[in-house]
Amino acid sequence: MNKRIFEIPEEDILCKGHMACIGCGVPLAMKFMLKGLGRKTILVVPASCNSVIDGTYPFSASGVPLVHVPIAAAAAIASGIRAGLDMIGDIETTVAAWAGDGGTYDIGFQALSGASERNENIIYVCYDNEAYMNTGIHRSSASPFLAWTTTTPLSSPKNVPKKNIDFIMAEHKIPYIATASIAFPDDFIKKFATAKNIRGMRFIHILIPCQAGWKTNPSKTVKIARLAVQTGIFPLFEIKSGKITLNYNEKDVPVEEYFKLQGRFSHLKKKDIINIQRDVDRNWKRIIKLTKVV
Amino acid sequence: MSNLIKEIKNLPYTAVSHSNMLWNKTGSWRHIKPYYENKIAHCTSRCPCGNNIAEFILSASQGEFQKGYEIIKMTSPLPGVCGRVCYHPCETYCNRGEFDEPIAIQMIERFLADYMSDKGRIIPEIAERKNKRVAVIGSGPAGLSCTYHLALKGYSVILFEAYEKPGGMLRYGIPSYRLPKDVLDREIKDILDAGIELKTNTRLGNDFSLDNLEEYDAVYLAIGSNKSRSLGLSGESADGVFSGLEFLERVNSGEMVKLGKKVIVVGGGNTAIDTARCALRCGSEVTVVYRRSRNEMPAWQEDVDDALEEGIKLVFLTSPTEILFEGGIFKGIRCQKMELGEPDQSGRRRPIPIKGSDFTIRGNNIIVSIGEEPEISFLNESFEVKDKKVVTDFGGFSGVRKVFVGGDLVYKSSATVASAIGSGKSGAESIDFFLRNEEIKAKEEQKITEFEDLNIDYFSPAGKIVLSKSDVNERVKDFSEIVRGVSSEEVIYESERCFSCGLCTVCDNCLIFCPDMAVKRKDTGYEIDYDYCKGCGICFEECPRNVISLEREIKYNGNKRKRKKNK
């Protein structure tokens, strides 16, 4: 017996009873992250879905210390906690900011950019569900081109593409950048374990399907996350000291497969999909080209 | 934690959580409930013997060949036979076939049987002896299977066989280049060793009749289709004319039948192809004449390919109209060309003669293999007979007191070795119900895992092992086995390709992908903690092999509706 597909650590640090929606991908990502980072971790969470998921005061489901902070301040407070730990001589504990796409791409960006420029010794994780899901599915600069949100309704879907946060972060010349997906848990956990052992600013970007905001079937959460990788919409790569490596080399599924499972894209026309496919192909080629640059 | 903070002076009041969220039983959110349920694999559902294919392949993939063999032995006493001569519907319906190539299930079965051949006799546990006696008539695949399963259930069985040795069509019908006699002997010995009394050279109708079997509590009749159909032309008694079964029987008894240089075989079924290939091995040039085309041939396609490769000529759309003989010696046949018309009852296109297309094929011998039928002259009127076969209920009961019927003798049976073995098994079950004075029950319908139910994202393409046959020029010289066996490494590789449809292999996917940490390990497998399971269904979706099922949770909707009605 026992034909394991993924070899990952056994212990769960995240605890049962959290408040995530049915079929939410965030607790999955949190579970995998904590498996990679271990118990000696302090989490810094700005206003986001995870502020709710963690539980009601005075309870917490995270299993590690977690500091709730204002939405603009995740990277700044994480830097501060790191400095405090360094003062008392604790170099073992990892400080990780765990922010949504709003807290990363938009509101939290100046703090993030500042911390990156100072090369603070923290891990900054963006769990990206492509809109302000907690406040009511509002458009963020992470929402994809032509996606429906409550502030980009069907009469005028989002008409600009998603910001490429990974390459913006790469231009900050920080030591480690990676993208991770909940559908590839072994790769996910390996990246966090790698990040843990690097000093300096580390940025990890996770795409997490949101069944409420993306209008999907809760059971398809992992399937959709996997399709995002397989279609090349969300390529899995890591940038270590400026050198980019692809972790999932196949791009064999057309983007339509990814879109047809999501209600937020149900208005897409054939020609829209063709355009998006072309963009995805172009972006994929660009990454392939970059992997060959030494 | 809070004590520590109090000690530090001048710290502003801070809200600190002191406990976890375990009090929050999120199971109350659930409206869809997942549960573990192993299902029947598509291959297993199509096996006429009812072999648990996915399970024995899983054992084989772990190198536990004996365990795999024991699993087959629960359902079929003849794995070495089926591993060679079955037409393997399991491979046709193998879910992996829709992904890349089907698993070589038949070869794995054959390997397990051959591997265990020198490891001593292994049969499942025999139930407590019962004081009941059953007579089984016919020791072909159906009779042997019925005998075996009755013996396992603890009945005393006496097996009657008309010929010198047991095996029926397996011995006298199937040539040894497809089924070596030592394999057959070995497996029959295993069955008989379970305490079976065998009476050979005892033919029903000649040496005894059904009325002589009053002393037995039940009778299982599995005499098979043992009579070749005739063409109905004059001259069939001429010298040099054989019937297919008669010829095969003589060849399989070890006789080198003397044939002329040119042999004509009439027919398109498995018997026709077998006779043609045997005649070839007796040193003749063989031409097979069939009245329809290749597509309509009932013979196993692979065998037809082999026959062509060996140099047998196939003449399609041709039907004999006259047997030519001089002085009582066969000289050739007069034939007519045919064309295909509308489909008939069998679903195949009906051959229609073309006028004026007569021609002659010369030859020294003709072997007529246009089908077989049971010899049923001994049956009295109380049996319901259609198409020279006996009509039974689903359990094989003939309607005549304590007589059950199985194998090819049953009306609308599919006339294959595997279905005969399956029919013997269900016959034994029916007899068991009957002797315990219980009603014969139909089998419950089980859930089947088809290709659409799998999550193929977790499987990667891998080619099937190559099955090799002996060289065509060498193999036509004698009757030695054609298909070569495989090594244990190849079997492990091949069985690791198996998807194990509907069978939990403890792959951990449900445990890994549960966002609520509600899946717990058990000794073998998992269980769901319904206090916390929110019912998202991710485990159901991410299970590669459809082991998890979903059902709607029962809620209090009933009360609401009632109140509305009262208003």
PDB file of C-alpha atoms in Angstrom, chain A residues 1-6 8 10 12 14-24 27-28 31-32 54-61 182-183 185 218-223 226 230, chain B residues 15-24 26 29 58 62 455 457-458 498 500 504-509 511-517 521 529 532 534-538 541-542 544:
ATOM      1  CA  MET A   1       0.000   0.000   0.000  1.00  0.00           C
ATOM      2  CA  ASN A   2       0.926   3.635   0.356  1.00  0.00           C
ATOM      3  CA  LYS A   3       1.514   5.091  -3.068  1.00  0.00           C
ATOM      4  CA  ARG A   4       2.300   8.635  -1.921  1.00  0.00           C
ATOM      5  CA  ILE A   5       2.241  11.388  -4.498  1.00  0.00           C
ATOM      6  CA  PHE A   6       3.603  14.183  -2.293  1.00  0.00           C
ATOM      7  CA  ILE A   8       5.516  16.430   3.010  1.00  0.00           C
ATOM      8  CA  GLU A  10       3.378  15.069   8.867  1.00  0.00           C
ATOM      9  CA  ASP A  12      -0.010  20.214  11.285  1.00  0.00           C
ATOM     10  CA  LEU A  14      -2.441  25.289  11.926  1.00  0.00           C
ATOM     11  CA  CYS A  15      -5.337  24.240  14.140  1.00  0.00           C
ATOM     12  CA  LYS A  16      -8.858  23.070  13.368  1.00  0.00           C
ATOM     13  CA  GLY A  17     -11.852  25.310  13.862  1.00  0.00           C
ATOM     14  CA  HIS A  18     -10.590  28.276  11.854  1.00  0.00           C
ATOM     15  CA  MET A  19     -13.126  30.596  10.262  1.00  0.00           C
ATOM     16  CA  ALA A  20     -12.244  30.212   6.558  1.00  0.00           C
ATOM     17  CA  CYS A  21     -15.123  29.806   4.102  1.00  0.00           C
ATOM     18  CA  ILE A  22     -15.999  26.333   2.852  1.00  0.00           C
ATOM     19  CA  GLY A  23     -13.439  25.436   0.190  1.00  0.00           C
ATOM     20  CA  CYS A  24     -11.138  28.392   0.902  1.00  0.00           C
ATOM     21  CA  PRO A  27      -5.907  27.730   5.302  1.00  0.00           C
ATOM     22  CA  LEU A  28      -4.347  25.221   2.903  1.00  0.00           C
ATOM     23  CA  LYS A  31      -0.974  24.916   6.619  1.00  0.00           C
ATOM     24  CA  PHE A  32       1.719  24.277   4.008  1.00  0.00           C
ATOM     25  CA  ASP A  54      -7.545  33.254  12.398  1.00  0.00           C
ATOM     26  CA  GLY A  55     -10.563  33.404  14.715  1.00  0.00           C
ATOM     27  CA  THR A  56     -12.325  35.704  17.135  1.00  0.00           C
ATOM     28  CA  TYR A  57     -10.595  37.384  20.076  1.00  0.00           C
ATOM     29  CA  PRO A  58      -9.343  35.906  22.414  1.00  0.00           C
ATOM     30  CA  PHE A  59      -8.719  32.855  20.277  1.00  0.00           C
ATOM     31  CA  SER A  60      -6.322  32.109  17.431  1.00  0.00           C
ATOM     32  CA  ALA A  61      -6.182  29.151  15.064  1.00  0.00           C
ATOM     33  CA  ILE A 182      -1.433  25.058  -3.179  1.00  0.00           C
ATOM     34  CA  ALA A 183      -1.833  22.409  -5.868  1.00  0.00           C
ATOM     35  CA  PRO A 185       2.395  21.103  -1.900  1.00  0.00           C
ATOM     36  CA  PRO A 218     -15.702  24.982  -3.471  1.00  0.00           C
ATOM     37  CA  SER A 219     -14.506  21.477  -4.312  1.00  0.00           C
ATOM     38  CA  LYS A 220     -12.547  22.776  -7.332  1.00  0.00           C
ATOM     39  CA  THR A 221     -10.229  25.076  -5.368  1.00  0.00           C
ATOM     40  CA  VAL A 222      -7.134  22.926  -5.768  1.00  0.00           C
ATOM     41  CA  LYS A 223      -8.072  21.928  -9.314  1.00  0.00           C
ATOM     42  CA  ARG A 226      -3.391  23.529 -10.548  1.00  0.00           C
ATOM     43  CA  GLN A 230      -0.694  24.102 -16.053  1.00  0.00           C
TER      44      GLN A 230
ATOM     45  CA  ALA B  15      -5.200  42.302  23.399  1.00  0.00           C
ATOM     46  CA  VAL B  16      -3.628  38.828  23.421  1.00  0.00           C
ATOM     47  CA  SER B  17      -5.383  35.621  22.453  1.00  0.00           C
ATOM     48  CA  HIS B  18      -4.758  32.834  24.912  1.00  0.00           C
ATOM     49  CA  SER B  19      -6.355  29.795  23.354  1.00  0.00           C
ATOM     50  CA  ASN B  20      -6.941  27.998  20.094  1.00  0.00           C
ATOM     51  CA  MET B  21     -10.104  27.699  18.040  1.00  0.00           C
ATOM     52  CA  LEU B  22     -10.899  24.053  18.770  1.00  0.00           C
ATOM     53  CA  TRP B  23     -14.161  25.096  20.441  1.00  0.00           C
ATOM     54  CA  ASN B  24     -15.431  26.170  17.020  1.00  0.00           C
ATOM     55  CA  THR B  26     -17.126  23.966  12.016  1.00  0.00           C
ATOM     56  CA  TRP B  29     -21.507  24.470   8.516  1.00  0.00           C
ATOM     57  CA  LEU B  58      -2.145  -3.676  -6.232  1.00  0.00           C
ATOM     58  CA  GLN B  62       4.187  -4.342  -4.092  1.00  0.00           C
ATOM     59  CA  ASN B 455      -8.494  12.674 -11.294  1.00  0.00           C
ATOM     60  CA  ASP B 457      -3.868  15.058 -13.061  1.00  0.00           C
ATOM     61  CA  TYR B 458      -2.046  12.727 -10.700  1.00  0.00           C
ATOM     62  CA  CYS B 498      -2.381   0.500 -12.652  1.00  0.00           C
ATOM     63  CA  SER B 500      -6.109   1.214  -8.774  1.00  0.00           C
ATOM     64  CA  CYS B 504      -7.653   3.440  -1.557  1.00  0.00           C
ATOM     65  CA  THR B 505      -3.883   3.137  -1.849  1.00  0.00           C
ATOM     66  CA  VAL B 506      -3.225   5.484   1.101  1.00  0.00           C
ATOM     67  CA  CYS B 507      -1.788   8.168  -1.201  1.00  0.00           C
ATOM     68  CA  ASP B 508      -2.405  10.909   1.427  1.00  0.00           C
ATOM     69  CA  ASN B 509      -4.031  13.340  -1.024  1.00  0.00           C
ATOM     70  CA  LEU B 511      -5.088  14.312   4.173  1.00  0.00           C
ATOM     71  CA  ILE B 512      -2.818  16.837   2.445  1.00  0.00           C
ATOM     72  CA  PHE B 513      -5.526  18.868   0.726  1.00  0.00           C
ATOM     73  CA  CYS B 514      -8.062  19.081   3.554  1.00  0.00           C
ATOM     74  CA  PRO B 515      -8.212  22.817   4.444  1.00  0.00           C
ATOM     75  CA  ASP B 516      -9.870  21.972   7.772  1.00  0.00           C
ATOM     76  CA  MET B 517      -7.386  19.322   8.976  1.00  0.00           C
ATOM     77  CA  ARG B 521      -4.982   8.599   9.797  1.00  0.00           C
ATOM     78  CA  ASP B 529     -13.484  14.192  11.732  1.00  0.00           C
ATOM     79  CA  TYR B 532     -14.673  20.024  11.811  1.00  0.00           C
ATOM     80  CA  LYS B 534     -16.979  21.809   6.438  1.00  0.00           C
ATOM     81  CA  GLY B 535     -17.916  19.645   3.457  1.00  0.00           C
ATOM     82  CA  CYS B 536     -16.019  21.569   0.782  1.00  0.00           C
ATOM     83  CA  GLY B 537     -15.485  18.419  -1.292  1.00  0.00           C
ATOM     84  CA  ILE B 538     -11.820  19.111  -2.084  1.00  0.00           C
ATOM     85  CA  GLU B 541     -12.130  16.147  -6.127  1.00  0.00           C
ATOM     86  CA  GLU B 542      -8.453  15.532  -5.367  1.00  0.00           C
ATOM     87  CA  PRO B 544      -7.022  10.348  -7.795  1.00  0.00           C
TER      88      PRO B 544
END
